[in-house]
């Protein structure tokens, strides 16, 4: 739910506590959000959130170590395409961080901030780069835009 200060005030006046949790652009921000929610829940939740964050970090470390020495030619080229609003992700998106940790290259990270409302021209430019994987939130539309393109 998106809300403004007025909505927050209305909720608080009704006796509903409001805690803003809106930072999800990095692994650290997600972990901080887990911890904040756990503090609200209390009891065992704080310990479980800490355990989960350690587990998450161990997995990130494991994958990062496995992909650390990949040469640029061995790195997987990835396009994360959200067809719902014809956009892709910037280098500041959590998806780009996951791609990087896994040894991939987020092709749309090379675009300028103004390019994230993706057009067919930009999509064509990106897909000419020997793309290995494409991630889409709407399969039918993605296949329509990339008709005849083989990413295997």
PDB file of C-alpha atoms in Angstrom:
ATOM      1  CA  UNK A   1       0.000   0.000   0.000  1.00  0.00           C
ATOM      2  CA  UNK A   2       1.368   3.381  -0.970  1.00  0.00           C
ATOM      3  CA  UNK A   3       0.468   6.072   1.496  1.00  0.00           C
ATOM      4  CA  UNK A   4       1.383   9.620   2.357  1.00  0.00           C
ATOM      5  CA  UNK A   5       1.717  11.442   5.658  1.00  0.00           C
ATOM      6  CA  UNK A   6      -2.050  12.039   5.745  1.00  0.00           C
ATOM      7  CA  UNK A   7      -2.745   8.295   5.480  1.00  0.00           C
ATOM      8  CA  UNK A   8      -0.138   7.618   8.145  1.00  0.00           C
ATOM      9  CA  UNK A   9      -1.775  10.150  10.476  1.00  0.00           C
ATOM     10  CA  UNK A  10      -5.203   8.575   9.906  1.00  0.00           C
ATOM     11  CA  UNK A  11      -3.869   5.108  10.726  1.00  0.00           C
ATOM     12  CA  UNK A  12      -2.096   6.348  13.835  1.00  0.00           C
ATOM     13  CA  UNK A  13      -5.205   8.230  15.019  1.00  0.00           C
ATOM     14  CA  UNK A  14      -7.103   4.940  14.732  1.00  0.00           C
ATOM     15  CA  UNK A  15      -4.540   3.312  17.034  1.00  0.00           C
ATOM     16  CA  UNK A  16      -2.675   1.477  14.269  1.00  0.00           C
ATOM     17  CA  UNK A  17       1.091   1.617  14.531  1.00  0.00           C
ATOM     18  CA  UNK A  18       2.846   2.517  11.292  1.00  0.00           C
ATOM     19  CA  UNK A  19       6.395   1.493  10.479  1.00  0.00           C
ATOM     20  CA  UNK A  20       7.776   2.488   7.105  1.00  0.00           C
ATOM     21  CA  UNK A  21       9.690  -0.330   5.441  1.00  0.00           C
ATOM     22  CA  UNK A  22      10.530   0.714   1.914  1.00  0.00           C
ATOM     23  CA  UNK A  23      14.183  -0.046   1.307  1.00  0.00           C
ATOM     24  CA  UNK A  24      14.618  -3.069  -0.984  1.00  0.00           C
ATOM     25  CA  UNK A  25      17.260  -1.993  -3.511  1.00  0.00           C
ATOM     26  CA  UNK A  26      20.133  -4.011  -2.092  1.00  0.00           C
ATOM     27  CA  UNK A  27      20.750  -7.192  -0.172  1.00  0.00           C
ATOM     28  CA  UNK A  28      21.663  -5.151   2.901  1.00  0.00           C
ATOM     29  CA  UNK A  29      18.443  -3.132   2.710  1.00  0.00           C
ATOM     30  CA  UNK A  30      16.385  -6.324   2.471  1.00  0.00           C
ATOM     31  CA  UNK A  31      18.193  -7.807   5.457  1.00  0.00           C
ATOM     32  CA  UNK A  32      17.667  -4.588   7.429  1.00  0.00           C
ATOM     33  CA  UNK A  33      13.955  -4.811   6.599  1.00  0.00           C
ATOM     34  CA  UNK A  34      13.829  -8.444   7.813  1.00  0.00           C
ATOM     35  CA  UNK A  35      15.482  -7.353  11.056  1.00  0.00           C
ATOM     36  CA  UNK A  36      13.122  -4.412  11.536  1.00  0.00           C
ATOM     37  CA  UNK A  37      10.050  -6.614  11.011  1.00  0.00           C
ATOM     38  CA  UNK A  38      11.509  -9.197  13.404  1.00  0.00           C
ATOM     39  CA  UNK A  39      11.989  -6.524  16.075  1.00  0.00           C
ATOM     40  CA  UNK A  40       8.313  -5.609  15.718  1.00  0.00           C
ATOM     41  CA  UNK A  41       7.251  -9.259  16.055  1.00  0.00           C
ATOM     42  CA  UNK A  42       9.649  -9.789  18.965  1.00  0.00           C
ATOM     43  CA  UNK A  43      10.374 -13.019  20.805  1.00  0.00           C
ATOM     44  CA  UNK A  44      12.015 -15.646  18.590  1.00  0.00           C
ATOM     45  CA  UNK A  45      11.695 -13.543  15.446  1.00  0.00           C
ATOM     46  CA  UNK A  46      14.807 -11.450  16.100  1.00  0.00           C
ATOM     47  CA  UNK A  47      16.937 -14.580  16.459  1.00  0.00           C
ATOM     48  CA  UNK A  48      15.362 -16.176  13.363  1.00  0.00           C
ATOM     49  CA  UNK A  49      15.905 -13.022  11.279  1.00  0.00           C
ATOM     50  CA  UNK A  50      19.552 -12.975  12.364  1.00  0.00           C
ATOM     51  CA  UNK A  51      19.917 -16.657  11.438  1.00  0.00           C
ATOM     52  CA  UNK A  52      18.255 -16.051   8.081  1.00  0.00           C
ATOM     53  CA  UNK A  53      20.507 -13.062   7.333  1.00  0.00           C
ATOM     54  CA  UNK A  54      23.569 -15.173   8.164  1.00  0.00           C
ATOM     55  CA  UNK A  55      22.264 -17.942   5.879  1.00  0.00           C
ATOM     56  CA  UNK A  56      21.628 -15.374   3.134  1.00  0.00           C
ATOM     57  CA  UNK A  57      25.152 -13.944   3.565  1.00  0.00           C
ATOM     58  CA  UNK A  58      26.707 -17.415   3.484  1.00  0.00           C
ATOM     59  CA  UNK A  59      24.945 -18.148   0.187  1.00  0.00           C
ATOM     60  CA  UNK A  60      25.977 -14.805  -1.306  1.00  0.00           C
ATOM     61  CA  UNK A  61      29.572 -15.445  -0.193  1.00  0.00           C
ATOM     62  CA  UNK A  62      29.539 -18.982  -1.636  1.00  0.00           C
ATOM     63  CA  UNK A  63      28.204 -17.854  -5.021  1.00  0.00           C
ATOM     64  CA  UNK A  64      30.496 -14.812  -5.119  1.00  0.00           C
ATOM     65  CA  UNK A  65      33.532 -17.000  -4.489  1.00  0.00           C
ATOM     66  CA  UNK A  66      32.496 -19.402  -7.251  1.00  0.00           C
ATOM     67  CA  UNK A  67      32.107 -16.582  -9.780  1.00  0.00           C
ATOM     68  CA  UNK A  68      34.895 -14.248  -8.613  1.00  0.00           C
ATOM     69  CA  UNK A  69      37.449 -15.286 -11.218  1.00  0.00           C
ATOM     70  CA  UNK A  70      35.206 -15.436 -14.260  1.00  0.00           C
ATOM     71  CA  UNK A  71      36.653 -13.664 -17.239  1.00  0.00           C
ATOM     72  CA  UNK A  72      34.385 -11.175 -19.033  1.00  0.00           C
ATOM     73  CA  UNK A  73      33.825 -13.705 -21.835  1.00  0.00           C
ATOM     74  CA  UNK A  74      32.618 -16.312 -19.325  1.00  0.00           C
ATOM     75  CA  UNK A  75      30.161 -13.971 -17.595  1.00  0.00           C
ATOM     76  CA  UNK A  76      26.521 -14.522 -18.462  1.00  0.00           C
ATOM     77  CA  UNK A  77      24.739 -11.642 -20.208  1.00  0.00           C
ATOM     78  CA  UNK A  78      21.293 -11.046 -18.708  1.00  0.00           C
ATOM     79  CA  UNK A  79      18.394  -8.778 -19.587  1.00  0.00           C
ATOM     80  CA  UNK A  80      15.763  -8.412 -16.859  1.00  0.00           C
ATOM     81  CA  UNK A  81      12.733  -7.105 -18.715  1.00  0.00           C
ATOM     82  CA  UNK A  82       9.486  -6.040 -17.042  1.00  0.00           C
ATOM     83  CA  UNK A  83       6.887  -5.968 -19.771  1.00  0.00           C
ATOM     84  CA  UNK A  84       4.132  -4.727 -17.503  1.00  0.00           C
ATOM     85  CA  UNK A  85       5.408  -1.195 -17.877  1.00  0.00           C
ATOM     86  CA  UNK A  86       7.934  -1.756 -20.669  1.00  0.00           C
ATOM     87  CA  UNK A  87      10.934  -1.143 -18.448  1.00  0.00           C
ATOM     88  CA  UNK A  88      14.092  -2.880 -17.354  1.00  0.00           C
ATOM     89  CA  UNK A  89      16.222  -2.584 -14.221  1.00  0.00           C
ATOM     90  CA  UNK A  90      19.032  -0.195 -13.403  1.00  0.00           C
ATOM     91  CA  UNK A  91      22.323  -1.040 -11.768  1.00  0.00           C
ATOM     92  CA  UNK A  92      20.748   0.141  -8.480  1.00  0.00           C
ATOM     93  CA  UNK A  93      18.020  -2.547  -8.529  1.00  0.00           C
ATOM     94  CA  UNK A  94      18.248  -5.619  -6.279  1.00  0.00           C
ATOM     95  CA  UNK A  95      17.888  -7.799  -9.387  1.00  0.00           C
ATOM     96  CA  UNK A  96      21.072  -6.288 -10.794  1.00  0.00           C
ATOM     97  CA  UNK A  97      22.866  -7.087  -7.547  1.00  0.00           C
ATOM     98  CA  UNK A  98      21.712 -10.720  -7.736  1.00  0.00           C
ATOM     99  CA  UNK A  99      22.857 -10.943 -11.370  1.00  0.00           C
ATOM    100  CA  UNK A 100      26.264  -9.521 -10.426  1.00  0.00           C
ATOM    101  CA  UNK A 101      26.737 -11.841  -7.424  1.00  0.00           C
ATOM    102  CA  UNK A 102      25.921 -14.801  -9.662  1.00  0.00           C
ATOM    103  CA  UNK A 103      28.656 -13.751 -12.075  1.00  0.00           C
ATOM    104  CA  UNK A 104      26.366 -12.237 -14.676  1.00  0.00           C
ATOM    105  CA  UNK A 105      26.283  -8.917 -16.443  1.00  0.00           C
ATOM    106  CA  UNK A 106      23.053  -6.925 -16.322  1.00  0.00           C
ATOM    107  CA  UNK A 107      22.913  -5.477 -19.825  1.00  0.00           C
ATOM    108  CA  UNK A 108      20.539  -2.724 -18.856  1.00  0.00           C
ATOM    109  CA  UNK A 109      23.028  -1.413 -16.260  1.00  0.00           C
ATOM    110  CA  UNK A 110      24.852   0.141 -19.209  1.00  0.00           C
ATOM    111  CA  UNK A 111      21.864   2.314 -20.087  1.00  0.00           C
ATOM    112  CA  UNK A 112      21.419   5.864 -18.902  1.00  0.00           C
ATOM    113  CA  UNK A 113      18.843   6.601 -16.214  1.00  0.00           C
ATOM    114  CA  UNK A 114      16.491   7.956 -18.865  1.00  0.00           C
ATOM    115  CA  UNK A 115      16.512   4.701 -20.833  1.00  0.00           C
ATOM    116  CA  UNK A 116      14.755   2.485 -18.327  1.00  0.00           C
ATOM    117  CA  UNK A 117      11.400   2.996 -19.959  1.00  0.00           C
ATOM    118  CA  UNK A 118      12.411   0.504 -22.571  1.00  0.00           C
ATOM    119  CA  UNK A 119      11.484   0.883 -26.210  1.00  0.00           C
ATOM    120  CA  UNK A 120      11.705  -1.615 -29.045  1.00  0.00           C
ATOM    121  CA  UNK A 121      14.823   0.216 -30.281  1.00  0.00           C
ATOM    122  CA  UNK A 122      16.560  -0.180 -26.911  1.00  0.00           C
ATOM    123  CA  UNK A 123      15.413  -3.797 -26.657  1.00  0.00           C
ATOM    124  CA  UNK A 124      16.852  -4.480 -30.111  1.00  0.00           C
ATOM    125  CA  UNK A 125      20.143  -2.808 -29.113  1.00  0.00           C
ATOM    126  CA  UNK A 126      20.419  -4.923 -25.977  1.00  0.00           C
ATOM    127  CA  UNK A 127      19.496  -8.213 -27.598  1.00  0.00           C
ATOM    128  CA  UNK A 128      22.213  -7.896 -30.236  1.00  0.00           C
ATOM    129  CA  UNK A 129      24.846  -8.409 -27.523  1.00  0.00           C
ATOM    130  CA  UNK A 130      24.846 -12.234 -27.501  1.00  0.00           C
ATOM    131  CA  UNK A 131      22.389 -12.371 -24.630  1.00  0.00           C
ATOM    132  CA  UNK A 132      22.538 -15.612 -22.621  1.00  0.00           C
ATOM    133  CA  UNK A 133      19.480 -15.233 -20.387  1.00  0.00           C
ATOM    134  CA  UNK A 134      16.434 -13.057 -20.337  1.00  0.00           C
ATOM    135  CA  UNK A 135      14.273 -12.641 -17.262  1.00  0.00           C
ATOM    136  CA  UNK A 136      10.751 -11.497 -17.920  1.00  0.00           C
ATOM    137  CA  UNK A 137       7.738 -10.846 -15.774  1.00  0.00           C
ATOM    138  CA  UNK A 138       5.341 -11.522 -18.646  1.00  0.00           C
ATOM    139  CA  UNK A 139       6.367 -14.415 -20.862  1.00  0.00           C
ATOM    140  CA  UNK A 140       3.963 -13.953 -23.783  1.00  0.00           C
ATOM    141  CA  UNK A 141       4.833 -10.302 -24.323  1.00  0.00           C
ATOM    142  CA  UNK A 142       8.541 -11.013 -23.942  1.00  0.00           C
ATOM    143  CA  UNK A 143       8.450 -13.751 -26.549  1.00  0.00           C
ATOM    144  CA  UNK A 144       6.543 -11.424 -28.884  1.00  0.00           C
ATOM    145  CA  UNK A 145       9.219  -8.724 -28.547  1.00  0.00           C
ATOM    146  CA  UNK A 146      12.071 -11.194 -28.972  1.00  0.00           C
ATOM    147  CA  UNK A 147      10.460 -13.315 -31.661  1.00  0.00           C
ATOM    148  CA  UNK A 148      13.154 -15.126 -33.608  1.00  0.00           C
ATOM    149  CA  UNK A 149      15.838 -14.330 -31.023  1.00  0.00           C
ATOM    150  CA  UNK A 150      17.677 -17.341 -29.613  1.00  0.00           C
ATOM    151  CA  UNK A 151      19.217 -16.739 -26.205  1.00  0.00           C
ATOM    152  CA  UNK A 152      20.510 -20.286 -25.754  1.00  0.00           C
TER     153      UNK A 152
END
